[in-house]
Coordinates of C-alpha atoms in Angstrom, one line a residue:
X10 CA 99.0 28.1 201.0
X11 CA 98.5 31.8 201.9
X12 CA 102.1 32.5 200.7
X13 CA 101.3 30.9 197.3
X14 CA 97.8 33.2 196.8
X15 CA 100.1 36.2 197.9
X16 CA 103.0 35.2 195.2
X17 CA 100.2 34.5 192.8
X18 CA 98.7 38.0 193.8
X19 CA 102.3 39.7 193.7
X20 CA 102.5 38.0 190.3
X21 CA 99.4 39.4 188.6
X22 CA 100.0 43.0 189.7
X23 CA 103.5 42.7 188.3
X24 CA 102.0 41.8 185.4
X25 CA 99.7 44.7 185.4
X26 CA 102.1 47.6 186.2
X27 CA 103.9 45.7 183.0
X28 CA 101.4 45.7 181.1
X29 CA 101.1 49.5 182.0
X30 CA 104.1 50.3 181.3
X31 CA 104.3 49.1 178.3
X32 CA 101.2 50.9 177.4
X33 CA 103.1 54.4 178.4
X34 CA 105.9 53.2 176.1
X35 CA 103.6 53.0 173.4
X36 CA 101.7 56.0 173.9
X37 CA 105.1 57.9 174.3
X38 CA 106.2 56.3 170.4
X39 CA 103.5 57.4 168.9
X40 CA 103.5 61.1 170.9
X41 CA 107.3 61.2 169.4
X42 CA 106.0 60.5 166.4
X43 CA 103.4 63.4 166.1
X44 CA 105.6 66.1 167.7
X45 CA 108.6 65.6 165.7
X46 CA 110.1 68.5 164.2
X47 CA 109.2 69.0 160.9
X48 CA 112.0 69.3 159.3
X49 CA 111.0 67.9 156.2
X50 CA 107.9 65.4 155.3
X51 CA 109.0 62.4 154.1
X52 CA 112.0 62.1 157.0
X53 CA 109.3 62.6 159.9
X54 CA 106.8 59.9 157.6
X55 CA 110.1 57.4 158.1
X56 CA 110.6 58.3 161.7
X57 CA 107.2 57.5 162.0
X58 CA 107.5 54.4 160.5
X59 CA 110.4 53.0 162.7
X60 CA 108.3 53.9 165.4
X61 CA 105.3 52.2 164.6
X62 CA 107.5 49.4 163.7
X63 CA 109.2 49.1 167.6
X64 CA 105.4 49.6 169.1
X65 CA 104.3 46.5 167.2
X66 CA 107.2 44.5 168.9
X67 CA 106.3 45.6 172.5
X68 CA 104.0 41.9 173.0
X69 CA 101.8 41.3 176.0
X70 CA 104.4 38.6 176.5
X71 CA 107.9 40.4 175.8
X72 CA 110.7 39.6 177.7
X73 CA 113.9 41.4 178.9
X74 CA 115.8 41.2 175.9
X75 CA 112.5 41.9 173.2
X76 CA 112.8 45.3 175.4
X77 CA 116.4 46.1 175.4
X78 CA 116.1 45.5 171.6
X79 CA 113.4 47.6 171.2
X80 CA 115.3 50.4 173.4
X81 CA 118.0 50.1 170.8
X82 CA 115.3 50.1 167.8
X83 CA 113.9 53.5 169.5
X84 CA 117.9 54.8 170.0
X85 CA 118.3 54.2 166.5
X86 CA 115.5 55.4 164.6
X87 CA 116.2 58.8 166.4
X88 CA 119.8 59.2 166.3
X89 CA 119.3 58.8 162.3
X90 CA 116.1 61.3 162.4
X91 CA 118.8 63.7 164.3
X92 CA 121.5 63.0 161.6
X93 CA 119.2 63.2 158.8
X94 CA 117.7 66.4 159.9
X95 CA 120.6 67.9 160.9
X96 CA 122.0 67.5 157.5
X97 CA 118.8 68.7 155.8
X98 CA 119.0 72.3 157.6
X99 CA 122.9 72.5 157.2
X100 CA 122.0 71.8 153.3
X101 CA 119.5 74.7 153.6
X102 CA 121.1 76.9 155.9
X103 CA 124.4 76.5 153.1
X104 CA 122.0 77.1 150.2
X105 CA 121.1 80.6 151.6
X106 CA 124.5 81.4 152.2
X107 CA 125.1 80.6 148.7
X108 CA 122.5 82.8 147.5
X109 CA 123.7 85.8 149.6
X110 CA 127.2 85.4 148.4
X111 CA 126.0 85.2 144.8
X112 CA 123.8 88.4 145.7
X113 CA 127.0 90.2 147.3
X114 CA 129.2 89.1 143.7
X115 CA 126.5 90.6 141.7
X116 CA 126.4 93.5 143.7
X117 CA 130.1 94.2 143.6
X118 CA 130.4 93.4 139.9
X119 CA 127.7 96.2 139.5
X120 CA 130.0 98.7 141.8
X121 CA 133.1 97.8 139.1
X122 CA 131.5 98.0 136.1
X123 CA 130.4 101.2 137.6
X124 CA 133.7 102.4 138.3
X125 CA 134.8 101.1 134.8
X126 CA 132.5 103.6 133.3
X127 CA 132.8 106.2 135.2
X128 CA 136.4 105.7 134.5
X129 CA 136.3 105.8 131.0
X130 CA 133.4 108.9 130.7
X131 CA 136.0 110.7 132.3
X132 CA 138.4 110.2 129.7
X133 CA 135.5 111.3 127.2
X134 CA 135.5 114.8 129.0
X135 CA 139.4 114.8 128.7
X136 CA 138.9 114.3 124.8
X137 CA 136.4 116.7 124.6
X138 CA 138.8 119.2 126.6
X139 CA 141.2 118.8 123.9
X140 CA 138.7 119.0 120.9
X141 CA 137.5 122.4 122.5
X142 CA 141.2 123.9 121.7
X143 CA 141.1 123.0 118.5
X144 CA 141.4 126.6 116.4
X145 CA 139.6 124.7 113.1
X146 CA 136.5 124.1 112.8
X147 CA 136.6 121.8 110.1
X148 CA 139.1 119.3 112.3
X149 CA 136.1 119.9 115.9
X150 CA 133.7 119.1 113.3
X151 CA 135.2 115.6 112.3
X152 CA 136.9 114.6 115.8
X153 CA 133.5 115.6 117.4
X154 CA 132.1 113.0 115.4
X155 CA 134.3 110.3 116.0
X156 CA 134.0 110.4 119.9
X157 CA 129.9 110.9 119.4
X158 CA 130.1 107.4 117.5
X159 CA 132.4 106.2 120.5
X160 CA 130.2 107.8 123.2
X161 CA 126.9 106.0 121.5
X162 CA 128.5 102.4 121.1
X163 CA 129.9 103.5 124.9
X164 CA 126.5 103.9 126.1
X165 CA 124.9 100.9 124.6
X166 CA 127.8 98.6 126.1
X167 CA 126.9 100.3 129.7
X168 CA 123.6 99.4 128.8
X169 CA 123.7 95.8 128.1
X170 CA 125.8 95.4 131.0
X171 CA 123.8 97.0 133.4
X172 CA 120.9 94.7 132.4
X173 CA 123.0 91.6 132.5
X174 CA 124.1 92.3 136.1
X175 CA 120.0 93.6 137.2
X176 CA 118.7 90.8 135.5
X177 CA 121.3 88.1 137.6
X178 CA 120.7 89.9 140.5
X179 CA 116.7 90.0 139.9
X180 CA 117.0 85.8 139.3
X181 CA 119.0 85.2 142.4
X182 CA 116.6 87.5 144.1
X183 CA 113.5 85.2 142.9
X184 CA 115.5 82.2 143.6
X185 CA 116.3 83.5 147.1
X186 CA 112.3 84.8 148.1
X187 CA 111.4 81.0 147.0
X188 CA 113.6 78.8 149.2
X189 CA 112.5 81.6 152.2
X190 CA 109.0 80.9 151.1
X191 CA 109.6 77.0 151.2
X192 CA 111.1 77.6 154.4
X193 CA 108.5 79.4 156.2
X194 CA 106.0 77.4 154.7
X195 CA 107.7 74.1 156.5
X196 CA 107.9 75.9 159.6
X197 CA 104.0 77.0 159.8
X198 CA 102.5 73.1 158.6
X199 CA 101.6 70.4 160.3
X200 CA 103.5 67.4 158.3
X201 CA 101.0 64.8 158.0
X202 CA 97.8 66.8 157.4
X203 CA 99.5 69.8 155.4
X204 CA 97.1 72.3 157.7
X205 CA 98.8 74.8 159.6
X206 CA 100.9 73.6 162.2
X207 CA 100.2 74.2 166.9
X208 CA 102.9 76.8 167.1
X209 CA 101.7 78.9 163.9
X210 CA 97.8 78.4 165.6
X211 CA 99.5 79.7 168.4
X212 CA 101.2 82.8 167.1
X213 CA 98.1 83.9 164.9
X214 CA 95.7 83.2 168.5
X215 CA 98.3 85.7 170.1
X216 CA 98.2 88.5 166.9
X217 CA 93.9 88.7 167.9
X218 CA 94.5 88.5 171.6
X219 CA 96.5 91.4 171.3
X220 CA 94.5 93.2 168.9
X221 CA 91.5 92.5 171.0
X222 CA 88.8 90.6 169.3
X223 CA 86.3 90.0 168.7
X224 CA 87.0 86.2 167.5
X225 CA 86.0 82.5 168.5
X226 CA 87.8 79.2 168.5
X227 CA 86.0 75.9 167.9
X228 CA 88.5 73.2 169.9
X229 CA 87.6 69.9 167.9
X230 CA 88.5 65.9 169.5
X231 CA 87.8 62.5 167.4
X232 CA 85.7 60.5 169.4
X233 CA 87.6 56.8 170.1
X234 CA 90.3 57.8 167.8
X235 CA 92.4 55.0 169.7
X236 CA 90.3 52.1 168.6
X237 CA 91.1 52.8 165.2
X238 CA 94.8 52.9 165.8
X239 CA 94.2 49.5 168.0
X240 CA 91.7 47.7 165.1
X241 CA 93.8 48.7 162.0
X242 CA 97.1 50.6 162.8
X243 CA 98.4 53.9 162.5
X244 CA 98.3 54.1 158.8
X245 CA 94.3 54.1 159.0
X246 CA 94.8 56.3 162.2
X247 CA 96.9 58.9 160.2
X248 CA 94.1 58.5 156.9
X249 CA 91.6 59.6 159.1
X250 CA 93.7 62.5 160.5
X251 CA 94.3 63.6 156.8
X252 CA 90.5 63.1 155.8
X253 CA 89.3 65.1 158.8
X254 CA 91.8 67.6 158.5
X255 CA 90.6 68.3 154.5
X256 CA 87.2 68.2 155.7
X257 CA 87.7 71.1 158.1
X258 CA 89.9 73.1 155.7
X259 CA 87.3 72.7 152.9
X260 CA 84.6 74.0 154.8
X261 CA 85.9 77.6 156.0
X262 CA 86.0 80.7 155.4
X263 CA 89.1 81.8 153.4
X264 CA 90.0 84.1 156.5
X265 CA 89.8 81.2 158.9
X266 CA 92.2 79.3 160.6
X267 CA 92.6 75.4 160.4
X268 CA 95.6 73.9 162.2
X269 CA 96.3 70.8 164.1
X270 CA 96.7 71.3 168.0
X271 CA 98.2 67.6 168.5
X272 CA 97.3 64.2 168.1
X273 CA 93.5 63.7 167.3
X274 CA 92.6 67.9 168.1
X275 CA 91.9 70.5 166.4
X276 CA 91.4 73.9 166.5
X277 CA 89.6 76.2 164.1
X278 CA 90.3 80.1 164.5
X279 CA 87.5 82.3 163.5
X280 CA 88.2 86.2 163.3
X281 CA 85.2 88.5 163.9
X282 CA 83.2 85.5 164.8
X283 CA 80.8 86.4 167.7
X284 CA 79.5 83.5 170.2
X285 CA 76.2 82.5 168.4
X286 CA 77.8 82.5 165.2
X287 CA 80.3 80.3 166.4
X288 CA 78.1 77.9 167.5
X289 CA 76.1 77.5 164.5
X290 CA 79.5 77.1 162.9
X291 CA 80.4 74.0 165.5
X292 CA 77.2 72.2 164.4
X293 CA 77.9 72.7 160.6
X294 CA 81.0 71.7 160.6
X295 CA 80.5 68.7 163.1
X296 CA 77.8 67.7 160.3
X297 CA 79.8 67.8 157.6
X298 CA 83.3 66.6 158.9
X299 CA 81.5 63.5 160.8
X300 CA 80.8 60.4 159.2
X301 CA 82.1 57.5 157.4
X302 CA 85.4 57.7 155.9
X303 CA 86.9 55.3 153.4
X304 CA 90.2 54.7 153.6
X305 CA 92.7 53.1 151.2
X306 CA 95.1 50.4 153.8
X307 CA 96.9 47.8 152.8
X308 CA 95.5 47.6 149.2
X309 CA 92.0 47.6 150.8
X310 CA 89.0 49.8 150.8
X311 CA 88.3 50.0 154.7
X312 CA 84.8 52.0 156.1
X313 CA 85.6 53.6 159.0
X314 CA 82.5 55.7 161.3
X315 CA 84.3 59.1 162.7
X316 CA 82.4 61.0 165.3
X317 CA 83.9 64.4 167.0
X318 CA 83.0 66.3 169.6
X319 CA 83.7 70.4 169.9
X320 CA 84.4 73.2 172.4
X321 CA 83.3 76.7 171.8
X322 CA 84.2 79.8 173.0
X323 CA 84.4 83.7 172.2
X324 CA 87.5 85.9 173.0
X325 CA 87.1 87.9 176.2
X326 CA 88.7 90.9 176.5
X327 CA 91.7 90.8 179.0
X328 CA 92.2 86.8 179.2
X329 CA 95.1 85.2 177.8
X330 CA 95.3 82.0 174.9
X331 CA 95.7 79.6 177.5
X332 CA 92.7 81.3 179.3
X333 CA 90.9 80.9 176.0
X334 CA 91.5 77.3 174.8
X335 CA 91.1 76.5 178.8
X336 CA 87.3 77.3 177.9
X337 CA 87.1 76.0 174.9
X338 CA 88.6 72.7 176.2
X339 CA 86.5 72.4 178.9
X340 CA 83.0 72.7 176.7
X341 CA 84.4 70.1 174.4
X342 CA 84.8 67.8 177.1
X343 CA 81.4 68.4 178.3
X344 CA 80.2 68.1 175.2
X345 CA 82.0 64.4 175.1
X346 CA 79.6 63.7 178.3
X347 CA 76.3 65.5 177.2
X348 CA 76.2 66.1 173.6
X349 CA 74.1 69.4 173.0
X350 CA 75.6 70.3 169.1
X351 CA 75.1 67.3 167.3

């Protein structure tokens, strides 16, 4: 009897760390699924997708093979995100080759239409040389101005060509400073909000540390985020990312920073934003980004209460950005225990 309870005990805590497990595994997806490279939007909206798609298939009561089919799900959706992206920055890496080689041709047909002229002026001077020892006036008079007429239809054909190859080179130039702009736009933006991305937050966060302050950061977290991943899936989970996201961007100062630290935080920068400022800032923007959201699922109007707590701190002189959003992260999650801004 006692070894039956223990098998039964044995049993249940198998279960458990299973159970367990499988919540890690799900929790990893959906981290994949937030951090992936954003290559470009609509590839990282697919790999989330897949992913969502493999979480819903890990079942309290999966066996064996519903995991090593899921394992081969998971392979496959990110071998094709690696393919896929791959070929999306060797289509962009090829287009700016094209653009400098087009650039380069330009350049070079500028250099022989150059030489071209400057060939053929010097054949002008050699005709004027031999006008010059002409002993009649009469016969300078005429030949003079033959090779005028000549030099003026000369000069306009130098002209139009000149502008032909500036104005190619000036489109190619346009062409090129767009597909940068495109590029360094991807690189700085968070994918499914369209804010500005950890690693740009980062960088700008560095650029004030090192110039010294003063500045504030205000470290927002949704409040049970989870349960409305668990109660109506991630496409209301990612609605409410994008709603709260828009909510914070729309209410900020044109100099401040907005940008999506991971997950369900965010961070807002504020340059030249003292302490007290800062906070009266938090409990704004906690006001006005709080709330009920509607979101459109499934072909269906859903009402979804969002609460959010903040961090504050100022910028002190000498600490680093980790030292910084330590603070910061540490209010916030005092603020989860004992809310003083709301």
């Amino acid at each position: 009897m006692l070894s039956l309870k223990k098998f039964m005990t044995e049993i249940e805590e198998y279960e458990e760390r299973f159970r367990a497990a499988c919540d890690v595994y799900a929790l990893a997806l959906r981290l994949i699924g937030e951090h992936a490279p954003p290559v470009q939007p609509d590839l990282v909206a697919l790999l989330r997708e897949r992913l969502t798609a493999v979480g819903r298939a890990l079942k309290p009561a999966a066996g064996p093979q519903e995991l090593a089919a899921s394992a081969r799900q998971l392979e496959s959706a990110l071998k094709d995100f690696s393919d896929a992206s791959s070929q999306v920055l060797r289509q962009r890496d090829q287009a700016i080759r094209t653009i400098i080689k087009t650039l380069a041709e330009a350049t070079q047909s500028l250099v022989l239409q150059s030489a071209a002229h400057t060939e053929q002026l010097g054949v002008f001077t050699q005709k004027l040389e031999a006008i010059s020892r002409i002993p009649s006036l009469t016969e300078i008079r005429q030949r003079l101005g033959e090779e005028v007429e000549q030099l003026r239809t000369f000069v306009s054909t130098v002209r139009r060509d000149h502008d032909r190859s500036l104005e190619q080179m000036r489109r190619e130039l346009e062409l090129f400073r767009e597909r940068l702009e495109r590029a360094e736009a991807l690189a700085v933006i968070d994918s499914l909000t369209g804010i500005t991305n950890r690693a740009e937050g980062e960088r700008r966060l560095a650029a004030l540390v090192a110039r010294g302050g003063p500045f504030s950061v205000l470290f927002f977290d949704l409040n049970h985020f989870k349960r409305v991943n668990d109660r109506w899936g991630h496409t209301a989970g990612d609605l409410v990312l994008k709603t709260f996201a828009r909510r914070l961007a729309q209410n900020v100062r044109p100099e401040d920073t907005v940008c999506r630290w991971g997950g369900d935080e965010f961070v807002v920068i504020l340059p030249g934003c003292r302490l007290p400022a800062a906070f009266e800032r938090a409990k704004r923007l906690i006001s006005v980004c709080s709330g009920s959201f509607t979101l459109a699922v499934s072909n269906q109007d859903l009402l979804v209460n969002i609460s959010t707590a903040v961090g504050v701190a100022e910028f002190c002189p000498g600490e680093s950005v980790e030292d910084l959003l330590s603070r910061a992260d540490k209010f916030l999650y005092r603020e989860k225990e004992r809310p003083t801004l709301v």
